[in-house]
CSV table of C-alpha atoms in Angstrom, one decimal:
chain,number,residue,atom,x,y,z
F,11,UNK,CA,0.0,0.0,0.0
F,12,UNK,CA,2.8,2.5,0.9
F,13,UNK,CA,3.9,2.1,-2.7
F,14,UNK,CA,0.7,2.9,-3.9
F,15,UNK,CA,0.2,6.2,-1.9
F,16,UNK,CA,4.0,6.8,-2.8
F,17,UNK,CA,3.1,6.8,-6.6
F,18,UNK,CA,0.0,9.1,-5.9
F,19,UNK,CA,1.6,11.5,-4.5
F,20,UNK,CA,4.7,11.6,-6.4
F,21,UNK,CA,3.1,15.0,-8.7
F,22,UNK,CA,2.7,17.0,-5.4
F,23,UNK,CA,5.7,19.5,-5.0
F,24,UNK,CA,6.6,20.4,-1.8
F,25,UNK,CA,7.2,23.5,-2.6
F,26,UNK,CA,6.4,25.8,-6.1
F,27,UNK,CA,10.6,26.1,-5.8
F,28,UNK,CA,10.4,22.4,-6.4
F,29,UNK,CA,9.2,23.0,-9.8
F,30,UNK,CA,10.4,26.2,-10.8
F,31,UNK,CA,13.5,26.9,-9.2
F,32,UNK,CA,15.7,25.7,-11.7
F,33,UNK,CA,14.9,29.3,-13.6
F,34,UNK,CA,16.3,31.4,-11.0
F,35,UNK,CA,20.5,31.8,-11.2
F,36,UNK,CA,22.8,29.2,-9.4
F,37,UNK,CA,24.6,30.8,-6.7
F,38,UNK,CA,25.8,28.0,-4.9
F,39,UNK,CA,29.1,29.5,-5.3
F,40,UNK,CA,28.4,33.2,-5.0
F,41,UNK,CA,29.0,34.8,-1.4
F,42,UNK,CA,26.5,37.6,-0.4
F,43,UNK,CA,29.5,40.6,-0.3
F,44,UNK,CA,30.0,39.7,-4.2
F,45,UNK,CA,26.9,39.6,-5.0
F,46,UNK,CA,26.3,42.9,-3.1
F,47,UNK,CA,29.2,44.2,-5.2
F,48,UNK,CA,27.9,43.3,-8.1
F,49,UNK,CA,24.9,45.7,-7.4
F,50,UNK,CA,26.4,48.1,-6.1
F,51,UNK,CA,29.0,48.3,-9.1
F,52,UNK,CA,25.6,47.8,-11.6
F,53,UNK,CA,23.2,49.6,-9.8
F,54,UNK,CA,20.6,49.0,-13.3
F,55,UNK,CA,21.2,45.5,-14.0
F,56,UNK,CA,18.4,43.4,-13.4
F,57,UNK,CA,20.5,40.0,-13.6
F,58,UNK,CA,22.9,41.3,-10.6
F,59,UNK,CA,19.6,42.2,-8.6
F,60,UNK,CA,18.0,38.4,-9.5
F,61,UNK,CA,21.3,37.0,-8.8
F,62,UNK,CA,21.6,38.5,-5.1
F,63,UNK,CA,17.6,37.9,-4.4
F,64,UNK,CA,17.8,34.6,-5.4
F,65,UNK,CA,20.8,34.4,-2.7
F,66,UNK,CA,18.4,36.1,-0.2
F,67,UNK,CA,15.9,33.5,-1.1
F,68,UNK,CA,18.2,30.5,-0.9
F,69,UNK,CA,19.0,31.6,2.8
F,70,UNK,CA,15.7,32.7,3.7
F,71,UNK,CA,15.7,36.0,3.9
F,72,UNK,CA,12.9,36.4,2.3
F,73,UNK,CA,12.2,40.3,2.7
F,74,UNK,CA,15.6,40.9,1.2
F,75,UNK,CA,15.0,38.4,-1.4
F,76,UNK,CA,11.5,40.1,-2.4
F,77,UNK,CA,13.0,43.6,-2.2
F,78,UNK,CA,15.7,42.8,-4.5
F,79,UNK,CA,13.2,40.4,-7.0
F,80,UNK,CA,10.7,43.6,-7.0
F,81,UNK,CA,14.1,45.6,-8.5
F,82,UNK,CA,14.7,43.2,-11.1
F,83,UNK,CA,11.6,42.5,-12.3
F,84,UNK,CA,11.2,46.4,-12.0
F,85,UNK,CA,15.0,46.7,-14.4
F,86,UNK,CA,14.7,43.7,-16.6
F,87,UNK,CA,13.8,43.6,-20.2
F,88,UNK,CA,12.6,39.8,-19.5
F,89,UNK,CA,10.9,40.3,-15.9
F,90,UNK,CA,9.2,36.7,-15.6
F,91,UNK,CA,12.5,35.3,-13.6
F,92,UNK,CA,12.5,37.5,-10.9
F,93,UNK,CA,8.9,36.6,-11.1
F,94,UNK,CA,9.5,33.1,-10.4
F,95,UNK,CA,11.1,34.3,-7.8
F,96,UNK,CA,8.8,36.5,-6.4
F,97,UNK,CA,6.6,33.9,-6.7
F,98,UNK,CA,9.2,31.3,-5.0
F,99,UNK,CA,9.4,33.8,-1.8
F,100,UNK,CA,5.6,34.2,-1.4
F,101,UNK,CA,5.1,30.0,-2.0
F,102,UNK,CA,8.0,30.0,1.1
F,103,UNK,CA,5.7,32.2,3.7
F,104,UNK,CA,2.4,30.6,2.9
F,105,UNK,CA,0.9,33.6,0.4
F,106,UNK,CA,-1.3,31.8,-1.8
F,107,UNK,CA,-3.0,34.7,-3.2
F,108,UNK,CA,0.4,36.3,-3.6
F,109,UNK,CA,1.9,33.2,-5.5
F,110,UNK,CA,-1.1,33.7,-7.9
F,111,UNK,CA,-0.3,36.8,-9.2
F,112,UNK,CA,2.8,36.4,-9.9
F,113,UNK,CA,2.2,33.5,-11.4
F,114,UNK,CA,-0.5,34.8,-12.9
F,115,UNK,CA,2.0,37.9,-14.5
F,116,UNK,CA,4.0,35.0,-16.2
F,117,UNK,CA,1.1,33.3,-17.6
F,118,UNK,CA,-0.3,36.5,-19.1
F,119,UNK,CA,3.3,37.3,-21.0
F,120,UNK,CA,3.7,33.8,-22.1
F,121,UNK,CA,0.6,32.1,-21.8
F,122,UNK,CA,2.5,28.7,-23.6
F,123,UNK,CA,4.4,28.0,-20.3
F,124,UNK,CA,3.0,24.3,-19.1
F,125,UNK,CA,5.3,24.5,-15.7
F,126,UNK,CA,3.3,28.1,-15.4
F,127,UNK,CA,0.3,26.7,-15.8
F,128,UNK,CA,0.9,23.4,-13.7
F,129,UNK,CA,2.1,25.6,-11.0
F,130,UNK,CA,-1.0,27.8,-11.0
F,131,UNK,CA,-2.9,24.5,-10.8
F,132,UNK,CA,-0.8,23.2,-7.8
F,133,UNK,CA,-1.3,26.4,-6.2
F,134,UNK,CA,-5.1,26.9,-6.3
F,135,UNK,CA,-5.3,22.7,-5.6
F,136,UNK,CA,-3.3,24.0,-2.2
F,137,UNK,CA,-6.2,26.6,-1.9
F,138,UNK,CA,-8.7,24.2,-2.3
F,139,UNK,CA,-10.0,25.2,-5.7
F,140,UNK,CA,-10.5,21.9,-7.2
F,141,UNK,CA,-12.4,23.3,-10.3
F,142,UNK,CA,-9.5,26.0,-11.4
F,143,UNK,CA,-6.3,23.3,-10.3
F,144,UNK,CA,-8.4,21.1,-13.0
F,145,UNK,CA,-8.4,23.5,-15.2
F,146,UNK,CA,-5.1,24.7,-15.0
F,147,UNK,CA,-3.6,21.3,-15.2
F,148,UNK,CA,-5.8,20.4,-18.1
F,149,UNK,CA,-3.8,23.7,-19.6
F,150,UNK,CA,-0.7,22.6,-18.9
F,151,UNK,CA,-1.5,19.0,-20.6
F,152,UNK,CA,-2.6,20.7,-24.0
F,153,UNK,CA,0.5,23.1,-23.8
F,154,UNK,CA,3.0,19.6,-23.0
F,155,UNK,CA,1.3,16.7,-23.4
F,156,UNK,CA,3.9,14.5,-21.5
F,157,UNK,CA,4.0,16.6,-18.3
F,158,UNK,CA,3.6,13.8,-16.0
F,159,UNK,CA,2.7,15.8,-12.4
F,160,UNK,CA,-0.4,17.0,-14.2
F,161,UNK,CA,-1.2,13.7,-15.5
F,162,UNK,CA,-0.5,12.7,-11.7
F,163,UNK,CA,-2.1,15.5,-9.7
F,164,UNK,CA,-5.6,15.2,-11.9
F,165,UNK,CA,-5.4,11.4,-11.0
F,166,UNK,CA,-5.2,12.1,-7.8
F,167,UNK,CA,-7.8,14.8,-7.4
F,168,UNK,CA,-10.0,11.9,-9.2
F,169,UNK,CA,-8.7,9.3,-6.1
F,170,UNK,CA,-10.0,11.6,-3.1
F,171,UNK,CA,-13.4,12.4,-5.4
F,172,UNK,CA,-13.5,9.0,-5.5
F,173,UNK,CA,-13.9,9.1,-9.8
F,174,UNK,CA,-11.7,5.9,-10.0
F,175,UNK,CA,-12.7,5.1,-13.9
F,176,UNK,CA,-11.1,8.9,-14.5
F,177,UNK,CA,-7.6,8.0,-12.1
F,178,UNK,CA,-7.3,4.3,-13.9
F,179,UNK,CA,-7.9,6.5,-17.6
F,180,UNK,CA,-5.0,8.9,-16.3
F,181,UNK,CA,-2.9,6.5,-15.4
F,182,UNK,CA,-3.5,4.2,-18.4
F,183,UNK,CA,-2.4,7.4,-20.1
F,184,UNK,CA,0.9,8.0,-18.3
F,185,UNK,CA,1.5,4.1,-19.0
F,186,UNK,CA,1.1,4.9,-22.8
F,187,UNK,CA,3.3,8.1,-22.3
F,188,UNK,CA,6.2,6.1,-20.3
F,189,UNK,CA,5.3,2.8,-21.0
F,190,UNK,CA,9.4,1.8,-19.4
F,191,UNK,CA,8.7,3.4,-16.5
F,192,UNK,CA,8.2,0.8,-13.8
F,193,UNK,CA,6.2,3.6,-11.7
Protein backbone atom coordinates (compact mmCIF):
# COMPACT_ATOMS: atom_id res chain seq x y z
CA UNK A 1 0.00 0.00 0.00
CA UNK A 2 2.75 2.48 0.86
CA UNK A 3 3.88 2.08 -2.74
CA UNK A 4 0.71 2.93 -3.88
CA UNK A 5 0.16 6.21 -1.92
CA UNK A 6 4.02 6.82 -2.78
CA UNK A 7 3.07 6.79 -6.59
CA UNK A 8 0.01 9.07 -5.86
CA UNK A 9 1.60 11.52 -4.51
CA UNK A 10 4.74 11.64 -6.42
CA UNK A 11 3.12 15.03 -8.68
CA UNK A 12 2.67 17.00 -5.37
CA UNK A 13 5.65 19.49 -4.95
CA UNK A 14 6.62 20.45 -1.76
CA UNK A 15 7.19 23.45 -2.62
CA UNK A 16 6.35 25.84 -6.05
CA UNK A 17 10.63 26.10 -5.80
CA UNK A 18 10.45 22.35 -6.39
CA UNK A 19 9.16 23.01 -9.76
CA UNK A 20 10.38 26.22 -10.79
CA UNK A 21 13.54 26.86 -9.22
CA UNK A 22 15.73 25.74 -11.75
CA UNK A 23 14.86 29.29 -13.56
CA UNK A 24 16.27 31.36 -11.02
CA UNK A 25 20.52 31.79 -11.16
CA UNK A 26 22.78 29.19 -9.40
CA UNK A 27 24.61 30.80 -6.71
CA UNK A 28 25.76 28.03 -4.91
CA UNK A 29 29.11 29.46 -5.34
CA UNK A 30 28.35 33.23 -5.01
CA UNK A 31 29.05 34.84 -1.36
CA UNK A 32 26.49 37.56 -0.37
CA UNK A 33 29.48 40.58 -0.28
CA UNK A 34 29.96 39.74 -4.24
CA UNK A 35 26.90 39.65 -4.99
CA UNK A 36 26.31 42.93 -3.07
CA UNK A 37 29.21 44.24 -5.18
CA UNK A 38 27.88 43.27 -8.13
CA UNK A 39 24.94 45.67 -7.38
CA UNK A 40 26.37 48.05 -6.08
CA UNK A 41 28.99 48.31 -9.11
CA UNK A 42 25.65 47.79 -11.57
CA UNK A 43 23.19 49.57 -9.83
CA UNK A 44 20.64 49.02 -13.29
CA UNK A 45 21.18 45.53 -14.04
CA UNK A 46 18.36 43.42 -13.42
CA UNK A 47 20.53 40.02 -13.62
CA UNK A 48 22.94 41.29 -10.56
CA UNK A 49 19.64 42.24 -8.61
CA UNK A 50 18.02 38.40 -9.45
CA UNK A 51 21.30 36.99 -8.79
CA UNK A 52 21.57 38.47 -5.10
CA UNK A 53 17.60 37.90 -4.40
CA UNK A 54 17.81 34.62 -5.39
CA UNK A 55 20.79 34.40 -2.73
CA UNK A 56 18.40 36.11 -0.23
CA UNK A 57 15.94 33.47 -1.11
CA UNK A 58 18.21 30.50 -0.87
CA UNK A 59 19.00 31.60 2.83
CA UNK A 60 15.74 32.66 3.69
CA UNK A 61 15.75 36.01 3.87
CA UNK A 62 12.89 36.42 2.31
CA UNK A 63 12.25 40.31 2.71
CA UNK A 64 15.56 40.89 1.21
CA UNK A 65 15.03 38.43 -1.36
CA UNK A 66 11.51 40.09 -2.45
CA UNK A 67 13.00 43.57 -2.18
CA UNK A 68 15.70 42.80 -4.46
CA UNK A 69 13.21 40.44 -6.98
CA UNK A 70 10.65 43.57 -7.01
CA UNK A 71 14.13 45.61 -8.51
CA UNK A 72 14.68 43.22 -11.08
CA UNK A 73 11.58 42.46 -12.27
CA UNK A 74 11.20 46.35 -12.04
CA UNK A 75 14.97 46.69 -14.45
CA UNK A 76 14.71 43.66 -16.56
CA UNK A 77 13.80 43.59 -20.22
CA UNK A 78 12.62 39.80 -19.46
CA UNK A 79 10.88 40.29 -15.89
CA UNK A 80 9.25 36.66 -15.64
CA UNK A 81 12.49 35.27 -13.63
CA UNK A 82 12.48 37.55 -10.89
CA UNK A 83 8.91 36.64 -11.05
CA UNK A 84 9.51 33.13 -10.39
CA UNK A 85 11.11 34.32 -7.82
CA UNK A 86 8.76 36.47 -6.37
CA UNK A 87 6.62 33.91 -6.70
CA UNK A 88 9.17 31.32 -5.01
CA UNK A 89 9.40 33.81 -1.76
CA UNK A 90 5.58 34.25 -1.40
CA UNK A 91 5.10 30.03 -1.95
CA UNK A 92 7.96 30.00 1.13
CA UNK A 93 5.66 32.18 3.70
CA UNK A 94 2.37 30.65 2.94
CA UNK A 95 0.86 33.63 0.36
CA UNK A 96 -1.32 31.80 -1.81
CA UNK A 97 -2.96 34.74 -3.17
CA UNK A 98 0.39 36.28 -3.59
CA UNK A 99 1.93 33.18 -5.51
CA UNK A 100 -1.06 33.67 -7.93
CA UNK A 101 -0.30 36.85 -9.16
CA UNK A 102 2.75 36.42 -9.91
CA UNK A 103 2.21 33.50 -11.44
CA UNK A 104 -0.45 34.78 -12.88
CA UNK A 105 1.98 37.86 -14.47
CA UNK A 106 3.97 34.97 -16.15
CA UNK A 107 1.11 33.32 -17.62
CA UNK A 108 -0.27 36.52 -19.05
CA UNK A 109 3.26 37.35 -20.99
CA UNK A 110 3.68 33.75 -22.09
CA UNK A 111 0.59 32.05 -21.85
CA UNK A 112 2.49 28.72 -23.63
CA UNK A 113 4.42 27.96 -20.27
CA UNK A 114 3.02 24.32 -19.08
CA UNK A 115 5.26 24.50 -15.74
CA UNK A 116 3.27 28.11 -15.37
CA UNK A 117 0.34 26.68 -15.81
CA UNK A 118 0.89 23.36 -13.66
CA UNK A 119 2.07 25.57 -11.05
CA UNK A 120 -0.99 27.80 -11.05
CA UNK A 121 -2.90 24.51 -10.83
CA UNK A 122 -0.80 23.18 -7.76
CA UNK A 123 -1.26 26.36 -6.22
CA UNK A 124 -5.14 26.91 -6.35
CA UNK A 125 -5.26 22.75 -5.57
CA UNK A 126 -3.27 24.03 -2.25
CA UNK A 127 -6.21 26.64 -1.89
CA UNK A 128 -8.66 24.21 -2.25
CA UNK A 129 -9.98 25.18 -5.69
CA UNK A 130 -10.53 21.88 -7.20
CA UNK A 131 -12.42 23.27 -10.34
CA UNK A 132 -9.50 26.00 -11.35
CA UNK A 133 -6.26 23.27 -10.25
CA UNK A 134 -8.45 21.05 -13.01
CA UNK A 135 -8.37 23.45 -15.24
CA UNK A 136 -5.05 24.73 -14.99
CA UNK A 137 -3.58 21.29 -15.22
CA UNK A 138 -5.80 20.38 -18.12
CA UNK A 139 -3.75 23.68 -19.63
CA UNK A 140 -0.70 22.57 -18.88
CA UNK A 141 -1.49 19.04 -20.61
CA UNK A 142 -2.58 20.67 -23.96
CA UNK A 143 0.48 23.06 -23.77
CA UNK A 144 3.00 19.63 -23.00
CA UNK A 145 1.26 16.74 -23.36
CA UNK A 146 3.88 14.51 -21.50
CA UNK A 147 3.98 16.61 -18.34
CA UNK A 148 3.59 13.81 -15.95
CA UNK A 149 2.73 15.79 -12.37
CA UNK A 150 -0.40 17.01 -14.17
CA UNK A 151 -1.25 13.71 -15.45
CA UNK A 152 -0.51 12.66 -11.74
CA UNK A 153 -2.11 15.52 -9.68
CA UNK A 154 -5.63 15.22 -11.95
CA UNK A 155 -5.42 11.39 -11.01
CA UNK A 156 -5.20 12.10 -7.80
CA UNK A 157 -7.77 14.77 -7.36
CA UNK A 158 -10.04 11.93 -9.20
CA UNK A 159 -8.74 9.30 -6.12
CA UNK A 160 -10.03 11.56 -3.11
CA UNK A 161 -13.42 12.37 -5.36
CA UNK A 162 -13.54 9.02 -5.54
CA UNK A 163 -13.86 9.06 -9.78
CA UNK A 164 -11.72 5.85 -9.96
CA UNK A 165 -12.71 5.12 -13.85
CA UNK A 166 -11.10 8.86 -14.45
CA UNK A 167 -7.64 7.97 -12.08
CA UNK A 168 -7.29 4.34 -13.88
CA UNK A 169 -7.88 6.50 -17.57
CA UNK A 170 -5.02 8.85 -16.33
CA UNK A 171 -2.85 6.50 -15.44
CA UNK A 172 -3.47 4.25 -18.40
CA UNK A 173 -2.42 7.40 -20.14
CA UNK A 174 0.91 7.98 -18.34
CA UNK A 175 1.49 4.10 -18.97
CA UNK A 176 1.06 4.89 -22.82
CA UNK A 177 3.28 8.13 -22.29
CA UNK A 178 6.19 6.09 -20.29
CA UNK A 179 5.34 2.81 -20.99
CA UNK A 180 9.40 1.81 -19.41
CA UNK A 181 8.74 3.40 -16.49
CA UNK A 182 8.22 0.78 -13.77
CA UNK A 183 6.20 3.61 -11.65
Amino acid sequence: MSYLLESLGRGLLGRLSDGLGDRLPDVSAATESDLIQAVSDAPTSADAHLRLATWYWHVERYADADRFFSRARALADDPRPAAVGQACVADALGQLEAVLRHLSFIAARDPHDPAIAFSIGFTYERRGNTVAAIANYRRAIELHPHLRNAYERLAAIAIRDREYAEAIALYATLVELEPESPD
